[in-house]
mmCIF file of N, CA and C in Angstrom:
data_model
loop_
_atom_site.group_PDB
_atom_site.id
_atom_site.type_symbol
_atom_site.label_atom_id
_atom_site.label_comp_id
_atom_site.label_asym_id
_atom_site.label_seq_id
_atom_site.Cartn_x
_atom_site.Cartn_y
_atom_site.Cartn_z
ATOM 1 N N MET J 1 -96.793 90.565 11.967
ATOM 2 C CA MET J 1 -96.803 89.140 11.780
ATOM 3 C C MET J 1 -97.281 88.808 10.363
ATOM 4 N N SER J 2 -96.656 87.853 9.748
ATOM 5 C CA SER J 2 -97.007 87.464 8.378
ATOM 6 C C SER J 2 -98.185 86.496 8.363
ATOM 7 N N THR J 3 -98.865 86.497 7.232
ATOM 8 C CA THR J 3 -99.998 85.591 7.046
ATOM 9 C C THR J 3 -99.737 84.674 5.856
ATOM 10 N N ALA J 4 -100.614 83.698 5.692
ATOM 11 C CA ALA J 4 -100.516 82.779 4.554
ATOM 12 C C ALA J 4 -100.517 83.553 3.241
ATOM 13 N N ARG J 5 -101.348 84.590 3.158
ATOM 14 C CA ARG J 5 -101.416 85.395 1.934
ATOM 15 C C ARG J 5 -100.064 86.035 1.601
ATOM 16 N N ASP J 6 -99.309 86.409 2.639
ATOM 17 C CA ASP J 6 -98.014 87.057 2.440
ATOM 18 C C ASP J 6 -96.966 86.121 1.844
ATOM 19 N N ILE J 7 -97.083 84.838 2.125
ATOM 20 C CA ILE J 7 -96.031 83.914 1.675
ATOM 21 C C ILE J 7 -96.470 82.959 0.579
ATOM 22 N N MET J 8 -97.767 82.860 0.317
ATOM 23 C CA MET J 8 -98.266 81.890 -0.665
ATOM 24 C C MET J 8 -97.900 82.291 -2.090
ATOM 25 N N THR J 9 -97.900 81.305 -2.947
ATOM 26 C CA THR J 9 -97.844 81.559 -4.377
ATOM 27 C C THR J 9 -99.295 81.766 -4.792
ATOM 28 N N PRO J 10 -99.640 82.980 -5.220
ATOM 29 C CA PRO J 10 -101.049 83.266 -5.506
ATOM 30 C C PRO J 10 -101.519 82.639 -6.812
ATOM 31 N N GLN J 11 -102.824 82.656 -6.970
ATOM 32 C CA GLN J 11 -103.456 82.183 -8.203
ATOM 33 C C GLN J 11 -103.001 80.769 -8.551
ATOM 34 N N ALA J 12 -103.143 79.876 -7.591
ATOM 35 C CA ALA J 12 -102.770 78.491 -7.830
ATOM 36 C C ALA J 12 -103.584 77.929 -8.984
ATOM 37 N N HIS J 13 -102.909 77.240 -9.852
ATOM 38 C CA HIS J 13 -103.587 76.582 -10.968
ATOM 39 C C HIS J 13 -104.204 75.297 -10.446
ATOM 40 N N THR J 14 -105.400 74.996 -10.892
ATOM 41 C CA THR J 14 -106.095 73.785 -10.470
ATOM 42 C C THR J 14 -106.315 72.882 -11.676
ATOM 43 N N VAL J 15 -106.686 71.642 -11.386
ATOM 44 C CA VAL J 15 -107.022 70.697 -12.437
ATOM 45 C C VAL J 15 -108.333 70.017 -12.049
ATOM 46 N N SER J 16 -109.151 69.730 -13.030
ATOM 47 C CA SER J 16 -110.425 69.066 -12.803
ATOM 48 C C SER J 16 -110.191 67.596 -12.462
ATOM 49 N N ASP J 17 -111.018 67.058 -11.583
ATOM 50 C CA ASP J 17 -110.884 65.647 -11.239
ATOM 51 C C ASP J 17 -111.198 64.730 -12.414
ATOM 52 N N SER J 18 -111.838 65.256 -13.456
ATOM 53 C CA SER J 18 -112.135 64.459 -14.641
ATOM 54 C C SER J 18 -111.062 64.577 -15.728
ATOM 55 N N ALA J 19 -110.092 65.468 -15.542
ATOM 56 C CA ALA J 19 -108.999 65.616 -16.517
ATOM 57 C C ALA J 19 -108.126 64.375 -16.493
ATOM 58 N N SER J 20 -107.428 64.130 -17.590
ATOM 59 C CA SER J 20 -106.531 62.976 -17.647
ATOM 60 C C SER J 20 -105.210 63.300 -16.952
ATOM 61 N N LEU J 21 -104.464 62.251 -16.634
ATOM 62 C CA LEU J 21 -103.147 62.441 -16.035
ATOM 63 C C LEU J 21 -102.223 63.205 -16.979
ATOM 64 N N VAL J 22 -102.389 63.001 -18.273
ATOM 65 C CA VAL J 22 -101.583 63.740 -19.251
ATOM 66 C C VAL J 22 -101.908 65.231 -19.169
ATOM 67 N N GLU J 23 -103.186 65.563 -19.049
ATOM 68 C CA GLU J 23 -103.572 66.972 -18.924
ATOM 69 C C GLU J 23 -102.983 67.586 -17.655
ATOM 70 N N ALA J 24 -103.017 66.846 -16.560
ATOM 71 C CA ALA J 24 -102.445 67.342 -15.308
ATOM 72 C C ALA J 24 -100.943 67.549 -15.450
ATOM 73 N N ALA J 25 -100.259 66.579 -16.052
ATOM 74 C CA ALA J 25 -98.808 66.689 -16.245
ATOM 75 C C ALA J 25 -98.468 67.877 -17.139
ATOM 76 N N THR J 26 -99.270 68.113 -18.142
ATOM 77 C CA THR J 26 -99.047 69.242 -19.045
ATOM 78 C C THR J 26 -99.212 70.568 -18.304
ATOM 79 N N LEU J 27 -100.242 70.656 -17.472
ATOM 80 C CA LEU J 27 -100.431 71.874 -16.665
ATOM 81 C C LEU J 27 -99.243 72.101 -15.730
ATOM 82 N N MET J 28 -98.773 71.022 -15.105
ATOM 83 C CA MET J 28 -97.615 71.138 -14.210
ATOM 84 C C MET J 28 -96.396 71.640 -14.970
ATOM 85 N N ARG J 29 -96.166 71.065 -16.131
ATOM 86 C CA ARG J 29 -95.030 71.498 -16.954
ATOM 87 C C ARG J 29 -95.165 72.951 -17.359
ATOM 88 N N ASP J 30 -96.333 73.311 -17.871
ATOM 89 C CA ASP J 30 -96.546 74.673 -18.372
ATOM 90 C C ASP J 30 -96.428 75.738 -17.283
ATOM 91 N N HIS J 31 -96.782 75.372 -16.047
ATOM 92 C CA HIS J 31 -96.767 76.350 -14.956
ATOM 93 C C HIS J 31 -95.586 76.167 -14.004
ATOM 94 N N GLY J 32 -94.741 75.186 -14.291
ATOM 95 C CA GLY J 32 -93.545 74.977 -13.481
ATOM 96 C C GLY J 32 -93.836 74.592 -12.043
ATOM 97 N N VAL J 33 -94.840 73.744 -11.847
ATOM 98 C CA VAL J 33 -95.204 73.299 -10.505
ATOM 99 C C VAL J 33 -95.168 71.777 -10.425
ATOM 100 N N GLY J 34 -95.104 71.266 -9.209
ATOM 101 C CA GLY J 34 -95.064 69.821 -8.995
ATOM 102 C C GLY J 34 -96.319 69.264 -8.374
ATOM 103 N N ALA J 35 -97.306 70.120 -8.141
ATOM 104 C CA ALA J 35 -98.566 69.676 -7.550
ATOM 105 C C ALA J 35 -99.676 70.630 -7.958
ATOM 106 N N LEU J 36 -100.875 70.075 -8.058
ATOM 107 C CA LEU J 36 -102.046 70.879 -8.409
ATOM 108 C C LEU J 36 -103.209 70.520 -7.494
ATOM 109 N N PRO J 37 -103.920 71.514 -6.992
ATOM 110 C CA PRO J 37 -105.169 71.216 -6.307
ATOM 111 C C PRO J 37 -106.153 70.647 -7.328
ATOM 112 N N VAL J 38 -106.933 69.675 -6.900
ATOM 113 C CA VAL J 38 -107.913 69.024 -7.770
ATOM 114 C C VAL J 38 -109.297 69.510 -7.364
ATOM 115 N N VAL J 39 -110.082 69.918 -8.363
ATOM 116 C CA VAL J 39 -111.424 70.430 -8.095
ATOM 117 C C VAL J 39 -112.467 69.631 -8.870
ATOM 118 N N SER J 40 -113.663 69.558 -8.288
ATOM 119 C CA SER J 40 -114.785 68.891 -8.944
ATOM 120 C C SER J 40 -115.403 69.832 -9.965
ATOM 121 N N SER J 41 -116.416 69.332 -10.670
ATOM 122 C CA SER J 41 -117.064 70.155 -11.697
ATOM 123 C C SER J 41 -117.710 71.409 -11.121
ATOM 124 N N ASP J 42 -118.073 71.382 -9.834
ATOM 125 C CA ASP J 42 -118.661 72.576 -9.222
ATOM 126 C C ASP J 42 -117.616 73.465 -8.547
ATOM 127 N N GLY J 43 -116.332 73.130 -8.735
ATOM 128 C CA GLY J 43 -115.250 73.964 -8.225
ATOM 129 C C GLY J 43 -114.797 73.648 -6.814
ATOM 130 N N ALA J 44 -115.396 72.628 -6.187
ATOM 131 C CA ALA J 44 -115.021 72.270 -4.818
ATOM 132 C C ALA J 44 -113.677 71.532 -4.815
ATOM 133 N N LEU J 45 -112.853 71.856 -3.859
ATOM 134 C CA LEU J 45 -111.564 71.190 -3.696
ATOM 135 C C LEU J 45 -111.800 69.743 -3.291
ATOM 136 N N THR J 46 -111.250 68.798 -4.069
ATOM 137 C CA THR J 46 -111.455 67.374 -3.771
ATOM 138 C C THR J 46 -110.157 66.641 -3.460
ATOM 139 N N GLY J 47 -109.026 67.275 -3.703
ATOM 140 C CA GLY J 47 -107.761 66.603 -3.446
ATOM 141 C C GLY J 47 -106.596 67.393 -3.991
ATOM 142 N N ILE J 48 -105.485 66.709 -4.062
ATOM 143 C CA ILE J 48 -104.270 67.288 -4.631
ATOM 144 C C ILE J 48 -103.563 66.171 -5.391
ATOM 145 N N ILE J 49 -102.953 66.510 -6.498
ATOM 146 C CA ILE J 49 -102.188 65.532 -7.271
ATOM 147 C C ILE J 49 -100.779 66.070 -7.465
ATOM 148 N N THR J 50 -99.814 65.186 -7.336
ATOM 149 C CA THR J 50 -98.419 65.567 -7.493
ATOM 150 C C THR J 50 -97.827 64.888 -8.717
ATOM 151 N N ASP J 51 -96.691 65.404 -9.149
ATOM 152 C CA ASP J 51 -95.996 64.771 -10.266
ATOM 153 C C ASP J 51 -95.623 63.333 -9.905
ATOM 154 N N ARG J 52 -95.317 63.105 -8.647
ATOM 155 C CA ARG J 52 -94.985 61.747 -8.187
ATOM 156 C C ARG J 52 -96.194 60.819 -8.311
ATOM 157 N N ASP J 53 -97.395 61.316 -7.999
ATOM 158 C CA ASP J 53 -98.609 60.507 -8.151
ATOM 159 C C ASP J 53 -98.766 60.046 -9.597
ATOM 160 N N ILE J 54 -98.508 60.958 -10.521
ATOM 161 C CA ILE J 54 -98.651 60.618 -11.941
ATOM 162 C C ILE J 54 -97.663 59.533 -12.336
ATOM 163 N N VAL J 55 -96.433 59.662 -11.864
ATOM 164 C CA VAL J 55 -95.408 58.672 -12.205
ATOM 165 C C VAL J 55 -95.705 57.331 -11.544
ATOM 166 N N VAL J 56 -95.930 57.328 -10.245
ATOM 167 C CA VAL J 56 -96.080 56.068 -9.505
ATOM 168 C C VAL J 56 -97.417 55.386 -9.790
ATOM 169 N N GLN J 57 -98.499 56.154 -9.759
ATOM 170 C CA GLN J 57 -99.813 55.536 -9.911
ATOM 171 C C GLN J 57 -100.310 55.498 -11.356
ATOM 172 N N GLY J 58 -99.611 56.181 -12.226
ATOM 173 C CA GLY J 58 -99.988 56.170 -13.634
ATOM 174 C C GLY J 58 -98.977 55.440 -14.484
ATOM 175 N N VAL J 59 -97.829 56.048 -14.673
ATOM 176 C CA VAL J 59 -96.804 55.505 -15.564
ATOM 177 C C VAL J 59 -96.264 54.165 -15.057
ATOM 178 N N ALA J 60 -95.793 54.122 -13.820
ATOM 179 C CA ALA J 60 -95.187 52.900 -13.287
ATOM 180 C C ALA J 60 -96.198 51.767 -13.140
ATOM 181 N N ALA J 61 -97.464 52.111 -13.007
ATOM 182 C CA ALA J 61 -98.510 51.095 -12.907
ATOM 183 C C ALA J 61 -98.998 50.662 -14.291
ATOM 184 N N SER J 62 -98.330 51.158 -15.334
ATOM 185 C CA SER J 62 -98.635 50.816 -16.735
ATOM 186 C C SER J 62 -100.053 51.195 -17.149
ATOM 187 N N HIS J 63 -100.576 52.265 -16.570
ATOM 188 C CA HIS J 63 -101.893 52.754 -16.967
ATOM 189 C C HIS J 63 -101.761 53.636 -18.206
ATOM 190 N N ASP J 64 -102.844 53.752 -18.948
ATOM 191 C CA ASP J 64 -102.910 54.679 -20.067
ATOM 192 C C ASP J 64 -103.137 56.070 -19.478
ATOM 193 N N VAL J 65 -102.066 56.831 -19.333
ATOM 194 C CA VAL J 65 -102.153 58.120 -18.648
ATOM 195 C C VAL J 65 -103.014 59.133 -19.399
ATOM 196 N N GLY J 66 -103.306 58.852 -20.651
ATOM 197 C CA GLY J 66 -104.210 59.714 -21.403
ATOM 198 C C GLY J 66 -105.667 59.403 -21.119
ATOM 199 N N ALA J 67 -105.922 58.232 -20.521
ATOM 200 C CA ALA J 67 -107.298 57.811 -20.258
ATOM 201 C C ALA J 67 -107.653 57.811 -18.772
ATOM 202 N N VAL J 68 -106.659 57.789 -17.904
ATOM 203 C CA VAL J 68 -106.920 57.742 -16.463
ATOM 204 C C VAL J 68 -107.241 59.142 -15.953
ATOM 205 N N ALA J 69 -108.352 59.242 -15.230
ATOM 206 C CA ALA J 69 -108.776 60.533 -14.687
ATOM 207 C C ALA J 69 -107.988 60.872 -13.427
ATOM 208 N N VAL J 70 -107.698 62.142 -13.279
ATOM 209 C CA VAL J 70 -106.974 62.647 -12.114
ATOM 210 C C VAL J 70 -107.644 62.198 -10.820
ATOM 211 N N GLY J 71 -108.960 62.241 -10.787
ATOM 212 C CA GLY J 71 -109.699 61.898 -9.578
ATOM 213 C C GLY J 71 -109.477 60.482 -9.091
ATOM 214 N N THR J 72 -109.011 59.594 -9.973
ATOM 215 C CA THR J 72 -108.798 58.202 -9.556
ATOM 216 C C THR J 72 -107.470 57.999 -8.836
ATOM 217 N N VAL J 73 -106.544 58.947 -8.953
ATOM 218 C CA VAL J 73 -105.242 58.802 -8.285
ATOM 219 C C VAL J 73 -104.947 59.946 -7.317
ATOM 220 N N THR J 74 -105.905 60.811 -7.160
ATOM 221 C CA THR J 74 -105.716 61.999 -6.340
ATOM 222 C C THR J 74 -105.564 61.666 -4.858
ATOM 223 N N GLN J 75 -104.759 62.461 -4.180
ATOM 224 C CA GLN J 75 -104.663 62.366 -2.727
ATOM 225 C C GLN J 75 -105.848 63.135 -2.172
ATOM 226 N N GLY J 76 -106.842 62.420 -1.671
ATOM 227 C CA GLY J 76 -108.109 63.030 -1.309
ATOM 228 C C GLY J 76 -108.125 63.829 -0.033
ATOM 229 N N ILE J 77 -107.196 63.605 0.853
ATOM 230 C CA ILE J 77 -107.186 64.362 2.095
ATOM 231 C C ILE J 77 -106.285 65.568 1.879
ATOM 232 N N VAL J 78 -106.885 66.738 1.909
ATOM 233 C CA VAL J 78 -106.139 67.953 1.632
ATOM 234 C C VAL J 78 -106.207 68.877 2.834
ATOM 235 N N SER J 79 -105.060 69.275 3.301
ATOM 236 C CA SER J 79 -105.011 70.267 4.367
ATOM 237 C C SER J 79 -105.081 71.644 3.735
ATOM 238 N N THR J 80 -105.821 72.522 4.380
ATOM 239 C CA THR J 80 -105.977 73.874 3.861
ATOM 240 C C THR J 80 -105.830 74.886 4.993
ATOM 241 N N VAL J 81 -105.547 76.096 4.603
ATOM 242 C CA VAL J 81 -105.564 77.230 5.525
ATOM 243 C C VAL J 81 -106.236 78.395 4.818
ATOM 244 N N ALA J 82 -106.714 79.326 5.614
ATOM 245 C CA ALA J 82 -107.293 80.552 5.076
ATOM 246 C C ALA J 82 -106.172 81.554 4.815
ATOM 247 N N PRO J 83 -106.397 82.506 3.931
ATOM 248 C CA PRO J 83 -105.357 83.494 3.610
ATOM 249 C C PRO J 83 -104.882 84.304 4.811
ATOM 250 N N ASP J 84 -105.738 84.475 5.810
ATOM 251 C CA ASP J 84 -105.363 85.289 6.959
ATOM 252 C C ASP J 84 -104.730 84.501 8.107
ATOM 253 N N GLU J 85 -104.498 83.202 7.905
ATOM 254 C CA GLU J 85 -103.840 82.390 8.936
ATOM 255 C C GLU J 85 -102.427 82.897 9.181
ATOM 256 N N ASP J 86 -102.033 82.909 10.426
ATOM 257 C CA ASP J 86 -100.693 83.315 10.822
ATOM 258 C C ASP J 86 -99.667 82.321 10.279
ATOM 259 N N VAL J 87 -98.510 82.809 9.876
ATOM 260 C CA VAL J 87 -97.459 81.964 9.319
ATOM 261 C C VAL J 87 -97.016 80.891 10.316
ATOM 262 N N ASP J 88 -96.992 81.212 11.595
ATOM 263 C CA ASP J 88 -96.632 80.201 12.590
ATOM 264 C C ASP J 88 -97.597 79.024 12.528
ATOM 265 N N ARG J 89 -98.869 79.303 12.350
ATOM 266 C CA ARG J 89 -99.869 78.230 12.224
ATOM 267 C C ARG J 89 -99.641 77.450 10.934
ATOM 268 N N VAL J 90 -99.332 78.134 9.845
ATOM 269 C CA VAL J 90 -99.060 77.478 8.564
ATOM 270 C C VAL J 90 -97.902 76.491 8.721
ATOM 271 N N VAL J 91 -96.812 76.952 9.293
ATOM 272 C CA VAL J 91 -95.643 76.088 9.492
ATOM 273 C C VAL J 91 -96.006 74.938 10.421
ATOM 274 N N GLY J 92 -96.787 75.227 11.449
ATOM 275 C CA GLY J 92 -97.209 74.182 12.378
ATOM 276 C C GLY J 92 -98.037 73.103 11.706
ATOM 277 N N VAL J 93 -98.984 73.502 10.883
ATOM 278 C CA VAL J 93 -99.833 72.541 10.170
ATOM 279 C C VAL J 93 -98.974 71.681 9.248
ATOM 280 N N MET J 94 -98.107 72.325 8.481
ATOM 281 C CA MET J 94 -97.274 71.576 7.541
ATOM 282 C C MET J 94 -96.346 70.621 8.277
ATOM 283 N N GLY J 95 -95.767 71.068 9.373
ATOM 284 C CA GLY J 95 -94.869 70.216 10.140
ATOM 285 C C GLY J 95 -95.597 69.087 10.831
ATOM 286 N N ASP J 96 -96.686 69.406 11.525
ATOM 287 C CA ASP J 96 -97.456 68.392 12.251
ATOM 288 C C ASP J 96 -97.992 67.309 11.324
ATOM 289 N N GLN J 97 -98.442 67.714 10.146
ATOM 290 C CA GLN J 97 -99.025 66.759 9.204
ATOM 291 C C GLN J 97 -97.999 66.195 8.226
ATOM 292 N N GLN J 98 -96.767 66.645 8.364
ATOM 293 C CA GLN J 98 -95.663 66.200 7.514
ATOM 294 C C GLN J 98 -96.009 66.327 6.029
ATOM 295 N N ILE J 99 -96.454 67.539 5.665
ATOM 296 C CA ILE J 99 -96.805 67.803 4.275
ATOM 297 C C ILE J 99 -95.901 68.891 3.715
ATOM 298 N N LYS J 100 -95.683 68.835 2.418
ATOM 299 C CA LYS J 100 -94.763 69.747 1.748
ATOM 300 C C LYS J 100 -95.487 70.841 0.978
ATOM 301 N N ARG J 101 -96.810 70.696 0.857
ATOM 302 C CA ARG J 101 -97.607 71.681 0.139
ATOM 303 C C ARG J 101 -98.908 71.890 0.888
ATOM 304 N N LEU J 102 -99.363 73.123 0.916
ATOM 305 C CA LEU J 102 -100.578 73.463 1.639
ATOM 306 C C LEU J 102 -101.432 74.364 0.753
ATOM 307 N N VAL J 103 -102.696 74.000 0.592
ATOM 308 C CA VAL J 103 -103.612 74.771 -0.246
ATOM 309 C C VAL J 103 -104.215 75.899 0.595
ATOM 310 N N VAL J 104 -104.267 77.082 0.007
ATOM 311 C CA VAL J 104 -104.870 78.242 0.662
ATOM 312 C C VAL J 104 -106.226 78.476 0.006
ATOM 313 N N ILE J 105 -107.274 78.455 0.847
ATOM 314 C CA ILE J 105 -108.615 78.659 0.304
ATOM 315 C C ILE J 105 -109.287 79.846 0.992
ATOM 316 N N ASP J 106 -110.084 80.555 0.216
ATOM 317 C CA ASP J 106 -110.881 81.664 0.720
ATOM 318 C C ASP J 106 -112.331 81.288 0.448
ATOM 319 N N GLY J 107 -113.037 80.895 1.493
ATOM 320 C CA GLY J 107 -114.376 80.339 1.295
ATOM 321 C C GLY J 107 -114.233 78.973 0.662
ATOM 322 N N HIS J 108 -114.693 78.859 -0.577
ATOM 323 C CA HIS J 108 -114.548 77.609 -1.318
ATOM 324 C C HIS J 108 -113.559 77.735 -2.473
ATOM 325 N N ASP J 109 -112.953 78.902 -2.607
ATOM 326 C CA ASP J 109 -112.068 79.163 -3.743
ATOM 327 C C ASP J 109 -110.603 78.926 -3.389
ATOM 328 N N VAL J 110 -109.920 78.207 -4.265
ATOM 329 C CA VAL J 110 -108.472 78.032 -4.122
ATOM 330 C C VAL J 110 -107.826 79.337 -4.558
ATOM 331 N N VAL J 111 -107.071 79.971 -3.639
ATOM 332 C CA VAL J 111 -106.456 81.258 -3.955
ATOM 333 C C VAL J 111 -104.937 81.195 -3.966
ATOM 334 N N GLY J 112 -104.369 80.080 -3.518
ATOM 335 C CA GLY J 112 -102.917 79.974 -3.513
ATOM 336 C C GLY J 112 -102.440 78.637 -2.993
ATOM 337 N N MET J 113 -101.132 78.464 -3.061
ATOM 338 C CA MET J 113 -100.467 77.271 -2.532
ATOM 339 C C MET J 113 -99.244 77.738 -1.775
ATOM 340 N N ILE J 114 -98.930 77.011 -0.728
ATOM 341 C CA ILE J 114 -97.698 77.254 0.016
ATOM 342 C C ILE J 114 -96.868 75.988 -0.061
ATOM 343 N N SER J 115 -95.630 76.142 -0.512
ATOM 344 C CA SER J 115 -94.726 74.999 -0.641
ATOM 345 C C SER J 115 -93.512 75.213 0.256
ATOM 346 N N GLU J 116 -92.676 74.200 0.291
ATOM 347 C CA GLU J 116 -91.433 74.313 1.059
ATOM 348 C C GLU J 116 -90.615 75.514 0.602
ATOM 349 N N SER J 117 -90.586 75.758 -0.689
ATOM 350 C CA SER J 117 -89.783 76.889 -1.182
ATOM 351 C C SER J 117 -90.365 78.219 -0.724
ATOM 352 N N ASP J 118 -91.701 78.311 -0.596
ATOM 353 C CA ASP J 118 -92.312 79.526 -0.064
ATOM 354 C C ASP J 118 -91.889 79.728 1.391
ATOM 355 N N LEU J 119 -91.859 78.641 2.157
ATOM 356 C CA LEU J 119 -91.398 78.735 3.543
ATOM 357 C C LEU J 119 -89.948 79.179 3.585
ATOM 358 N N ALA J 120 -89.105 78.562 2.758
ATOM 359 C CA ALA J 120 -87.671 78.869 2.770
ATOM 360 C C ALA J 120 -87.404 80.341 2.472
ATOM 361 N N ARG J 121 -88.207 80.932 1.599
ATOM 362 C CA ARG J 121 -88.004 82.333 1.224
ATOM 363 C C ARG J 121 -88.565 83.316 2.239
ATOM 364 N N ASN J 122 -89.521 82.874 3.062
ATOM 365 C CA ASN J 122 -90.283 83.837 3.843
ATOM 366 C C ASN J 122 -90.351 83.616 5.351
ATOM 367 N N VAL J 123 -89.814 82.523 5.834
ATOM 368 C CA VAL J 123 -89.989 82.183 7.248
ATOM 369 C C VAL J 123 -88.632 82.174 7.943
ATOM 370 N N ASP J 124 -88.638 82.555 9.211
ATOM 371 C CA ASP J 124 -87.408 82.576 9.999
ATOM 372 C C ASP J 124 -86.734 81.204 10.007
ATOM 373 N N GLU J 125 -85.413 81.242 10.013
ATOM 374 C CA GLU J 125 -84.606 80.031 9.920
ATOM 375 C C GLU J 125 -84.935 79.008 11.008
ATOM 376 N N ASP J 126 -85.153 79.453 12.238
ATOM 377 C CA ASP J 126 -85.432 78.504 13.314
ATOM 378 C C ASP J 126 -86.739 77.749 13.080
ATOM 379 N N LYS J 127 -87.718 78.408 12.473
ATOM 380 C CA LYS J 127 -88.983 77.742 12.157
ATOM 381 C C LYS J 127 -88.800 76.752 11.011
ATOM 382 N N ILE J 128 -87.946 77.086 10.074
ATOM 383 C CA ILE J 128 -87.648 76.171 8.968
ATOM 384 C C ILE J 128 -86.967 74.925 9.505
ATOM 385 N N VAL J 129 -86.035 75.097 10.412
ATOM 386 C CA VAL J 129 -85.333 73.952 11.008
ATOM 387 C C VAL J 129 -86.340 73.025 11.684
ATOM 388 N N ASP J 130 -87.268 73.583 12.449
ATOM 389 C CA ASP J 130 -88.292 72.772 13.110
ATOM 390 C C ASP J 130 -89.155 72.044 12.084
ATOM 391 N N PHE J 131 -89.555 72.753 11.029
ATOM 392 C CA PHE J 131 -90.356 72.146 9.967
ATOM 393 C C PHE J 131 -89.616 70.970 9.332
ATOM 394 N N VAL J 132 -88.367 71.177 8.979
ATOM 395 C CA VAL J 132 -87.574 70.120 8.330
ATOM 396 C C VAL J 132 -87.444 68.910 9.248
ATOM 397 N N LYS J 133 -87.196 69.137 10.526
ATOM 398 C CA LYS J 133 -87.098 68.026 11.478
ATOM 399 C C LYS J 133 -88.399 67.244 11.543
ATOM 400 N N GLN J 134 -89.540 67.952 11.539
ATOM 401 C CA GLN J 134 -90.819 67.279 11.613
ATOM 402 C C GLN J 134 -91.140 66.487 10.350
ATOM 403 N N VAL J 135 -90.854 67.057 9.206
ATOM 404 C CA VAL J 135 -91.229 66.424 7.938
ATOM 405 C C VAL J 135 -90.232 65.341 7.528
ATOM 406 N N TYR J 136 -88.949 65.596 7.725
ATOM 407 C CA TYR J 136 -87.936 64.676 7.224
ATOM 408 C C TYR J 136 -87.238 63.869 8.309
ATOM 409 N N GLY J 137 -87.403 64.272 9.571
ATOM 410 C CA GLY J 137 -86.741 63.580 10.661
ATOM 411 C C GLY J 137 -87.431 62.281 10.991
ATOM 412 N N ARG J 138 -86.738 61.461 11.708
ATOM 413 C CA ARG J 138 -87.326 60.191 12.132
ATOM 414 C C ARG J 138 -88.105 60.400 13.411
ATOM 415 N N SER J 139 -89.189 59.680 13.507
ATOM 416 C CA SER J 139 -90.029 59.767 14.714
ATOM 417 C C SER J 139 -89.518 58.849 15.790
#
């Protein structure tokens, strides 16, 4: 049976909650990702920020994206799993919570991220179909 560690993208890049939206966008560009876990100064996971958050809550809201801190627009509720969680549980959490990205933590350390593309590459087709129905289907 596969675990979160088997399918995650390891060494997830994080951004400080005090960094600017421009800094977050630059990290996303440089690492080819659309979301970053947000950490406090002591390294604790405080949220997640997506490229969409930067556009909608920064650019479209006419904010100075060089001055706005990531922590002010971050999605504060973050679902996480441990590296040893079973893939069925990972898919279940993502589907039940209708989320497209899941942070993998070991203790207090961010060790990876699981995205839809990680699921598509590593999970059985029938589980992907269920996930897609849960996340994108109508209730």
